[in-house]
Every structure is written in structure tokens, then in C-alpha cells.
Coordinates of C-alpha atoms in Angstrom, one line a residue:
M11 CA -38.9 -4.3 -56.0
P12 CA -40.9 -6.5 -53.6
P13 CA -42.6 -4.6 -50.8
V14 CA -40.6 -6.6 -48.2
D15 CA -37.3 -5.4 -49.8
V16 CA -38.6 -1.8 -49.7
L17 CA -39.3 -2.1 -46.0
L18 CA -35.9 -3.7 -45.4
W19 CA -34.2 -0.8 -47.3
L20 CA -36.1 1.8 -45.3
A21 CA -35.3 0.0 -42.1
L22 CA -31.6 -0.2 -43.0
M23 CA -31.4 3.5 -43.7
A24 CA -33.3 4.4 -40.6
L25 CA -31.0 2.2 -38.4
L26 CA -27.9 3.8 -39.9
V27 CA -29.3 7.3 -39.4
L28 CA -30.2 6.3 -35.8
A29 CA -26.7 5.0 -35.1
A30 CA -25.2 8.2 -36.6
L31 CA -27.4 10.4 -34.4
L32 CA -26.6 8.5 -31.2
T33 CA -22.9 8.5 -32.0
A34 CA -23.0 12.3 -32.6
A35 CA -25.0 12.8 -29.4
K36 CA -22.5 10.7 -27.3
S37 CA -19.5 12.6 -28.7
A38 CA -21.2 16.0 -28.3
L39 CA -22.1 15.4 -24.6
A40 CA -18.5 14.4 -23.9
A41 CA -17.0 17.4 -25.6
A42 CA -19.6 20.2 -24.9
S43 CA -18.8 23.0 -22.5
R44 CA -20.9 22.8 -19.4
S45 CA -20.6 26.6 -18.8
K46 CA -21.8 27.4 -22.3
L47 CA -24.8 25.1 -21.9
K48 CA -25.5 26.6 -18.5
A49 CA -25.5 30.0 -20.0
L50 CA -28.0 28.9 -22.6
A51 CA -30.2 27.2 -20.0
D52 CA -30.2 30.4 -18.0
K53 CA -31.8 32.0 -21.0
S54 CA -34.7 29.5 -20.8
D55 CA -33.3 27.3 -23.6
T56 CA -35.1 24.0 -22.9
K57 CA -32.8 22.0 -25.2
A58 CA -29.7 23.2 -23.3
T59 CA -31.5 22.3 -20.0
R60 CA -32.1 18.7 -21.4
A61 CA -28.5 18.5 -22.5
L62 CA -27.3 19.6 -19.0
A63 CA -29.5 16.9 -17.4
L64 CA -27.9 14.3 -19.6
M65 CA -24.4 15.5 -18.7
D66 CA -25.2 15.4 -15.0
N67 CA -25.7 11.6 -15.3
A68 CA -22.9 11.0 -17.8
A69 CA -22.3 7.4 -17.0
R70 CA -26.0 6.5 -17.5
S71 CA -26.2 8.5 -20.7
E72 CA -23.0 7.1 -22.2
A73 CA -24.0 3.5 -21.5
A74 CA -27.4 3.9 -23.0
L75 CA -26.2 5.6 -26.1
R76 CA -23.4 3.1 -26.6
L77 CA -26.0 0.3 -26.3
G78 CA -28.3 2.1 -28.8
V79 CA -25.5 2.4 -31.4
T80 CA -24.5 -1.3 -30.9
A81 CA -28.1 -2.5 -31.2
A82 CA -28.7 -0.3 -34.3
V83 CA -25.6 -1.6 -36.1
I84 CA -26.5 -5.3 -35.3
A85 CA -30.1 -4.8 -36.6
A86 CA -28.7 -3.1 -39.7
A87 CA -26.5 -6.2 -40.2
F88 CA -29.5 -8.5 -40.1
A89 CA -31.4 -6.3 -42.6
T90 CA -28.4 -6.3 -44.9
L91 CA -28.1 -10.1 -44.8
A92 CA -31.9 -10.4 -45.6
L93 CA -31.5 -8.1 -48.6
F94 CA -28.3 -9.7 -50.0
A95 CA -28.6 -13.3 -49.0
S96 CA -26.9 -14.4 -52.2
A97 CA -23.7 -12.4 -51.4
P98 CA -23.5 -12.0 -47.6
G99 CA -19.8 -11.4 -47.5
W100 CA -19.7 -8.5 -49.9
A101 CA -22.8 -7.1 -48.3
L102 CA -21.4 -7.1 -44.8
L103 CA -18.1 -5.6 -46.1
A104 CA -20.0 -2.7 -47.7
L105 CA -22.1 -2.3 -44.5
A106 CA -18.9 -2.1 -42.4
A107 CA -17.5 0.6 -44.6
A108 CA -20.8 2.5 -44.4
V109 CA -20.8 2.2 -40.6
L110 CA -17.2 3.4 -40.2
I111 CA -17.8 6.4 -42.4
F112 CA -21.4 7.5 -41.9
T113 CA -22.1 6.3 -38.3
E114 CA -18.7 6.8 -36.7
A115 CA -16.2 9.1 -38.4
L116 CA -18.6 11.7 -39.9
P117 CA -21.0 12.2 -36.9
R118 CA -18.1 12.2 -34.4
T119 CA -16.2 14.8 -36.4
L120 CA -19.3 17.0 -36.7
A121 CA -20.0 16.6 -32.9
L122 CA -16.4 17.5 -31.9
T123 CA -16.5 20.5 -34.2
F124 CA -19.8 21.9 -33.0
P125 CA -20.3 20.1 -29.6
E126 CA -22.8 22.6 -28.0
A127 CA -24.9 22.9 -31.2
V128 CA -25.1 19.1 -31.7
A129 CA -25.8 18.4 -28.0
T130 CA -28.7 20.8 -27.8
G131 CA -30.0 19.9 -31.3
L132 CA -30.1 16.2 -30.4
A133 CA -31.2 16.7 -26.8
L134 CA -34.7 15.5 -27.4
V135 CA -33.7 12.4 -29.4
T136 CA -30.9 11.6 -26.9
G137 CA -33.2 12.0 -23.9
A138 CA -35.8 9.6 -25.4
A139 CA -33.1 7.0 -26.3
V140 CA -31.6 7.2 -22.8
A141 CA -35.1 6.8 -21.2
V142 CA -35.9 3.8 -23.3
L143 CA -32.6 2.0 -23.1
S144 CA -31.7 2.7 -19.4
P145 CA -33.8 -0.2 -18.0
L146 CA -32.1 -2.5 -20.4
V147 CA -28.7 -1.1 -19.4
A148 CA -29.5 -1.7 -15.8
L149 CA -30.5 -5.3 -16.5
I150 CA -27.3 -5.9 -18.5
R151 CA -25.2 -4.5 -15.6
A152 CA -27.0 -6.7 -13.1
V153 CA -26.3 -9.8 -15.2
V154 CA -22.6 -8.8 -15.6
R155 CA -22.2 -8.3 -11.9
L156 CA -23.8 -11.7 -11.2
I157 CA -21.4 -13.4 -13.7
L158 CA -18.5 -11.6 -12.1
R159 CA -19.6 -12.5 -8.6
L160 CA -19.7 -16.2 -9.7
F161 CA -15.9 -15.8 -10.4
A162 CA -15.3 -13.9 -7.1
V163 CA -14.6 -10.6 -8.9
K164 CA -15.6 -7.5 -7.0
V165 CA -16.8 -4.4 -8.9
D166 CA -16.3 -1.0 -7.4
A167 CA -19.4 1.2 -7.9
D168 CA -17.2 4.3 -7.8
S169 CA -14.6 3.0 -10.3
Y170 CA -16.0 5.1 -13.1
F171 CA -15.6 8.4 -11.2
T172 CA -12.1 7.3 -9.9
A173 CA -11.1 6.6 -13.5
L174 CA -12.5 9.9 -14.6
R175 CA -10.5 11.8 -12.0
D176 CA -7.4 9.8 -13.0
D177 CA -8.0 10.8 -16.6
I178 CA -8.2 14.4 -15.7
A179 CA -5.0 14.3 -13.7
G180 CA -3.3 12.5 -16.5
A181 CA -4.4 15.1 -19.0
I182 CA -3.1 17.9 -16.8
A183 CA 0.3 16.2 -16.4
H184 CA 0.5 15.5 -20.1
G185 CA -0.4 19.2 -20.8
H186 CA 2.5 20.3 -18.6
F187 CA 4.9 17.8 -20.2
S188 CA 3.9 19.1 -23.7
G189 CA 4.3 22.7 -22.6
A190 CA 0.6 23.7 -22.8
V191 CA 0.1 23.9 -19.0
E192 CA 2.5 25.9 -16.8
K193 CA 3.9 24.3 -13.7
E194 CA 2.1 26.6 -11.3
D195 CA -1.2 25.8 -13.0
R196 CA -0.5 22.1 -12.9
D197 CA 0.3 22.2 -9.2
R198 CA -2.9 24.1 -8.4
L199 CA -5.1 21.8 -10.4
L200 CA -3.5 18.6 -9.2
G201 CA -3.5 20.0 -5.6
A202 CA -7.3 20.5 -5.8
L203 CA -7.8 17.0 -7.2
D204 CA -5.6 15.4 -4.4
L205 CA -7.6 16.9 -1.5
A206 CA -10.0 13.9 -1.3
D207 CA -7.1 11.5 -1.0
R208 CA -5.2 13.3 1.7
T209 CA -5.8 13.7 5.5
V210 CA -5.3 16.5 7.9
D211 CA -2.4 14.7 9.7
E212 CA -0.3 15.1 6.5
I213 CA -0.3 18.9 6.5
M214 CA -1.1 19.9 10.1
R215 CA 1.2 21.9 12.3
H216 CA 2.6 19.5 14.9
R217 CA 1.9 20.1 18.5
R218 CA 5.6 20.9 19.1
Q219 CA 5.2 23.8 16.7
I220 CA 1.9 25.2 18.1
E221 CA 2.2 28.5 20.0
M222 CA -0.2 28.5 23.0
I223 CA -1.3 30.8 25.7
D224 CA -1.4 29.9 29.4
A225 CA -4.7 31.0 30.8
D226 CA -3.1 31.4 34.3
A227 CA -0.4 33.8 33.0
D228 CA -0.5 37.5 34.0
P229 CA -2.8 39.6 31.7
D230 CA 0.1 41.8 30.6
A231 CA 2.2 38.8 29.6
I232 CA -0.8 37.4 27.7
I233 CA -1.2 40.7 25.8
T234 CA 2.5 40.9 25.0
Q235 CA 2.5 37.3 23.7
V236 CA -0.5 37.9 21.5
L237 CA 1.0 41.1 20.1
A238 CA 4.4 39.4 19.5
S239 CA 2.9 36.4 17.7
S240 CA 2.7 36.2 13.9
H241 CA -0.7 34.4 14.3
S242 CA -4.0 36.0 14.8
R243 CA -5.6 32.9 16.5
L244 CA -3.9 31.1 19.4
P245 CA -5.0 28.1 21.5
V246 CA -5.5 28.8 25.2
Y247 CA -4.7 26.1 27.8
R248 CA -4.6 25.7 31.6
G249 CA -2.2 23.5 33.5
D250 CA -1.4 21.0 30.8
E251 CA -1.1 21.8 27.1
E252 CA -3.5 18.9 26.5
N253 CA -6.2 20.8 28.3
I254 CA -7.2 23.2 25.6
L255 CA -9.9 25.6 26.8
G256 CA -10.4 27.7 23.7
V257 CA -8.9 29.7 20.9
I258 CA -8.4 33.4 21.3
H259 CA -8.5 35.8 18.4
A260 CA -6.3 38.9 18.7
K261 CA -9.2 41.2 17.7
D262 CA -11.4 39.7 20.3
L263 CA -8.7 40.2 22.9
L264 CA -8.3 43.8 21.8
R265 CA -12.0 44.5 22.2
E266 CA -12.0 43.0 25.7
V267 CA -8.9 45.1 26.7
D268 CA -10.6 48.2 25.3
R269 CA -13.8 47.4 27.3
L270 CA -11.8 46.9 30.6
V271 CA -9.6 50.0 30.4
R272 CA -12.3 52.4 29.1
S273 CA -14.2 54.4 31.8
P274 CA -16.2 57.6 32.0
E275 CA -13.2 59.4 33.4
G276 CA -10.9 58.1 30.6
F277 CA -8.6 55.1 30.3
D278 CA -7.8 53.1 33.4
L279 CA -5.0 50.7 32.6
G280 CA -5.5 49.0 36.0
G281 CA -8.6 47.4 34.5
I282 CA -6.5 45.0 32.5
R283 CA -5.9 43.0 35.7
A284 CA -9.5 41.9 35.5
L285 CA -8.9 40.2 32.1
D286 CA -10.2 36.6 31.9
I287 CA -9.0 35.3 28.6
V288 CA -11.0 32.1 28.8
K289 CA -14.3 34.1 28.7
V290 CA -13.1 35.8 25.6
A291 CA -11.8 32.7 23.8
M292 CA -13.8 30.8 21.2
K293 CA -14.9 27.3 21.9
P294 CA -12.2 24.9 20.7
Y295 CA -13.0 22.8 17.6
F296 CA -11.5 19.3 17.6
I297 CA -11.2 17.0 14.6
P298 CA -9.8 13.5 14.1
D299 CA -6.5 13.2 12.3
T300 CA -8.0 10.9 9.7
T301 CA -10.3 13.6 8.3
A302 CA -9.9 14.1 4.5
L303 CA -8.8 17.6 3.4
D304 CA -11.7 18.3 1.1
E305 CA -14.2 17.3 3.8
Q306 CA -12.4 19.5 6.4
M307 CA -12.4 22.5 4.0
R308 CA -16.2 22.1 3.6
E309 CA -16.5 22.0 7.4
F310 CA -14.4 25.1 7.8
L311 CA -16.6 27.0 5.3
K312 CA -19.8 25.6 6.8
R313 CA -18.8 26.5 10.4
H314 CA -17.2 29.9 9.4
A315 CA -14.1 28.6 11.2
H316 CA -10.5 29.0 10.4
V317 CA -8.7 26.8 13.0
A318 CA -9.2 23.2 14.2
L319 CA -7.2 21.2 16.7
V320 CA -6.3 17.7 15.6
V321 CA -6.5 14.7 17.9
D322 CA -5.7 11.0 17.5
E323 CA -8.0 8.0 18.3
Y324 CA -7.2 8.4 22.0
G325 CA -8.2 12.0 22.1
A326 CA -4.6 13.2 22.5
L327 CA -3.6 16.4 20.9
R328 CA -1.6 15.9 17.7
G329 CA -1.5 19.3 16.0
L330 CA -3.4 22.2 14.6
I331 CA -4.7 22.9 11.1
T332 CA -6.1 26.0 9.5
L333 CA -8.1 26.8 6.4
E334 CA -5.0 28.6 5.1
D335 CA -3.0 25.3 5.3
I336 CA -5.6 23.5 3.1
L337 CA -5.7 26.4 0.6
E338 CA -1.9 26.4 0.4
E339 CA -2.1 22.8 -0.9
I340 CA -3.9 24.2 -3.9
V341 CA -2.4 27.7 -4.5
G342 CA 1.0 27.3 -2.9
E343 CA 2.5 29.2 0.0
I344 CA 0.5 32.2 1.3
T345 CA 2.7 34.7 3.2
D346 CA 2.0 38.2 4.6
E347 CA 3.9 40.9 6.3
F348 CA 3.6 39.1 9.7
D349 CA 5.3 35.9 8.5
V350 CA 8.7 36.2 10.0
V351 CA 10.3 33.3 8.0
A352 CA 8.9 32.3 4.6
R353 CA 8.8 28.6 4.0
D354 CA 10.9 28.9 0.9
S355 CA 13.8 29.6 3.2
R356 CA 13.7 26.0 4.4
L357 CA 15.2 25.0 1.0
K358 CA 18.6 26.4 0.0
R359 CA 21.2 25.3 -2.5
D360 CA 24.9 25.5 -1.7
E361 CA 27.8 26.0 -4.0
S362 CA 28.3 22.2 -4.5
G363 CA 24.8 21.9 -6.0
A364 CA 23.3 20.1 -3.0
Y365 CA 20.2 21.3 -1.3
L366 CA 20.1 22.1 2.4
V367 CA 16.6 21.3 3.5
D368 CA 14.7 21.8 6.8
G369 CA 13.9 18.3 8.2
A370 CA 10.4 19.4 9.0
M371 CA 9.6 20.3 5.4
T372 CA 7.0 18.0 3.9
I373 CA 7.9 15.7 1.1
R374 CA 5.0 17.0 -0.9
D375 CA 6.3 20.6 -0.6
L376 CA 9.7 19.5 -1.7
N377 CA 8.4 17.5 -4.7
R378 CA 6.2 20.5 -5.6
A379 CA 9.1 23.0 -5.4
L380 CA 11.7 21.0 -7.3
D381 CA 9.4 18.7 -9.4
W382 CA 10.8 15.6 -7.7
H383 CA 9.0 12.4 -7.0
L384 CA 10.0 11.2 -3.6
P385 CA 7.4 8.8 -2.1
D386 CA 5.3 10.2 0.8
E387 CA 3.3 7.0 1.6
E388 CA 5.4 6.1 4.7
A389 CA 6.3 9.6 6.0
N390 CA 5.1 13.2 5.7
T391 CA 8.4 15.0 6.3
L392 CA 11.9 14.5 5.0
A393 CA 13.2 13.8 8.4
G394 CA 10.5 11.1 8.8
L395 CA 11.5 9.6 5.4
V396 CA 15.1 9.3 6.4
I397 CA 14.2 7.8 9.8
H398 CA 11.9 5.3 8.1
E399 CA 14.4 4.2 5.5
A400 CA 17.3 4.1 8.0
Q401 CA 15.2 2.3 10.6
M402 CA 16.9 4.4 13.3
I403 CA 17.5 8.0 14.3
P404 CA 20.8 8.8 12.6
N405 CA 23.6 11.1 13.9
E406 CA 25.0 14.2 12.4
G407 CA 27.3 13.4 9.4
Q408 CA 25.7 10.0 8.6
T409 CA 24.7 9.6 4.9
F410 CA 22.2 7.4 3.2
S411 CA 21.2 6.7 -0.4
F412 CA 17.7 5.7 -1.4
H413 CA 15.0 6.6 -3.9
G414 CA 17.6 8.0 -6.2
F415 CA 18.9 10.6 -3.7
R416 CA 21.8 11.0 -1.3
F417 CA 20.9 12.2 2.2
E418 CA 23.3 13.6 4.8
V419 CA 22.2 14.5 8.3
A420 CA 23.5 18.1 8.6
Q421 CA 22.0 19.0 12.0
R422 CA 20.3 17.1 14.8
Q423 CA 18.7 18.4 17.9
E424 CA 17.8 15.8 20.5
N425 CA 15.8 13.2 18.5
R426 CA 14.9 15.6 15.7
L427 CA 16.7 15.8 12.3
T428 CA 16.5 19.6 11.8
K429 CA 18.7 19.9 8.7
L430 CA 19.4 17.5 5.8
R431 CA 21.7 17.9 2.9
M432 CA 20.5 16.1 -0.2
R433 CA 21.3 15.8 -3.9
P434 CA 20.0 13.6 -6.7
L435 CA 22.3 10.6 -7.5

């Protein structure tokens, strides 16, 4: 055999082996458990550390490995044509079969069977391939963006991560549909994924529902109100409810009362008259109503705060949100012995099969409870949805049909729809 043919054969085998290794590495990085690799990396496993670094930049690694596999297969095709110039068709057909079996199916199957072992075993080869091919990948992306720009096509830099999150949400929903994921687990996982797309005005307690303390009220009335409240933190205002001076914690109030009434001779209840609740209250924390829920949760944790007052673009008070409100979007309703009325009581079913629903109940809570799919783009509450669709404030007894449901206004107070009776059509 001529030396040139020997070199071509060696090159062909090397290219097929390289394509197989890169395919296995790409599949292993996608299927490997990050927690298992982290456990190995914590034990000073350098290969696991390299694999984790590649997984941290998954988009870059995947693009480079895909380019490496494509380049290796194309080069193998040129080597095959040079070796079998007399029968190129049969040669390419044999190469295609070899590529499908030995560089796709076989390495992918092994990688998916032993993802952590393959990812760590090929970490050095993978890292070298990514480092070499990444500049070429960046150049190709720049050329592609330039071509798309010529046709006025805009490319979203975050589209990969958005698509990845959509894939995760789709997998969770499919798992629930197939019975592998329980409804409660699905709701928690999807609730956590949705935090970035939702704002505080969707779940806040409206200002009409906020319980406040008048700073000018008598000290005994203030203490009675705090003790009677089911909330441990209450906003304090003076004159106008828009004039929020602070937020009082029941424990801070108790400490101040204890300090005022305690004396060397014993307890002097008259000391309560000197109570200044504004001095005891914490500084109010205001946030805009457009704040994303995941961002607000991070701010709560960073500030060690639990309550924030929500204002609109003009600075007017719109409502109040707590850390518990955000957590409930993930884990569901959180109730304790001081919750007088559980939120589940806002949803009752009568003998006819219709549901009697509190008009202030959010559409998301109803969808979550009954696995329905009412739209919540135009309104946050059921009452808001009925008003939006009816284009008016309906009277008691009026009925409407939209989005596959029949709505009846069961109770109205002033301009508020407090009770709705609804059933699927």
C-alpha cells in the first residue's frame, strides 16, 4: 500500500475516533449530574473540576463540540474520497453507516449510560477541543449575526437560556401528564421558574386590605389593635394613610411596653402613656410595583426584611408584599394558628357543581387549585377578569360566558365584585 494511502487511512481512523469522543463528551455533559460532579470536585478530583467548568458554560461548550464533530466528519469524507476515488458513491455510503454507528449511536449510548464517568474521563480532551474551537465558533456567530442583520432579523442573546427554561418547564408539565410528577411537585417547580416573569403587583395585598395603625391613636388602643391582629408586622401612618412612617413589629412593641411599665418599685401601668410608636417602628421599605418577584425575594434576603410597601410610578401607595407571599407562590398557602380564615375557604363548591369564589382570589391561585387555565394577562383577580371581559362593573345576578366558563355575579359591595359563581361550560 502506498505511504500516502497509509496516512489517509490513519487520518480517517483518527477523525472518526475524534468525532466519537466529541459526541460522547457532548452527550455526557448534557446528561451528567452536577451534584455528583461537585461531590467529586470537592474531593480534589481535577477531572470533575474541569467537567464542572465546561458545564458552567454549556452554550459555549456545546457549540464548540458540535463544530468539532461536524469538522471531523467532513474531513473524514474528504479522506474517504481520496482513498476510493474509483467508487465514491459506495465509499460515502459506507462512511455514512460508520458515522451513524460508531460516531453517533455508540458513543451517545455509552455517554448516557455512564454520564459522570464519560464526562470526567474526557474532560481533558473536551477542554482542549473547546479552547481550540471557541474562537472559530465566535467568528461563525459573528458572521451569522451579520448576515441576519442584513435581512433585518434580530437575535436575542438570552434566547438560549429562555429556551432552556421553557424546556425545563415543558419537561415538568409532561412528567405530570404522564404521572411521574405529582401535582404539588409540579406546582412548586413551575412556581419557582415563574418568579422571574411575574411582578409584585400581581400578588401584593391591595391597600384596601392592609391593616394599619394610626400613630396618633391612644397607646392602649394601639396595643389592643396589635394584639388583636393576625399579623406580626403592621404599617404605622399619621394623618393620611399615604403617609407611612414605619412598620411596627409586635415583639418590638412588647419590648417597649415592658421598658415603660417596669420600674424599681414594680410595674407602673401609667408608663404606657409615654409610648411613642413611631420611635419603635422600623423604617418603611418602599418598592416599585414593577419589581420582579425573584429580584424582590433576593432583596428581602439581602436586607433581612420581611415586608415591603408597594408604590406606583407616582409614589402613591398601592399595596403591601411580604416574603411569605413570594414563598407561597412556590410552596402554596402557608397558614398558622393566627390565620383566622384560610384562603382555601375562598373557594367552595355548591350542590349544583358550581364554584362559589371570592372575587379577590387571584386567577393564578384558582388555576393552581383546580388545574384550570384561565388567562391572567389582563387581570390578576377573578373580579378583575370579569370586569375586563364585561367592559363594565356588572350587577348582582348578571351572567357572562367567556374562556370556556360561565360567570355569575353572586355578590357585589359598592364597586367590588365580592362573590362569583362559576362553572366550566
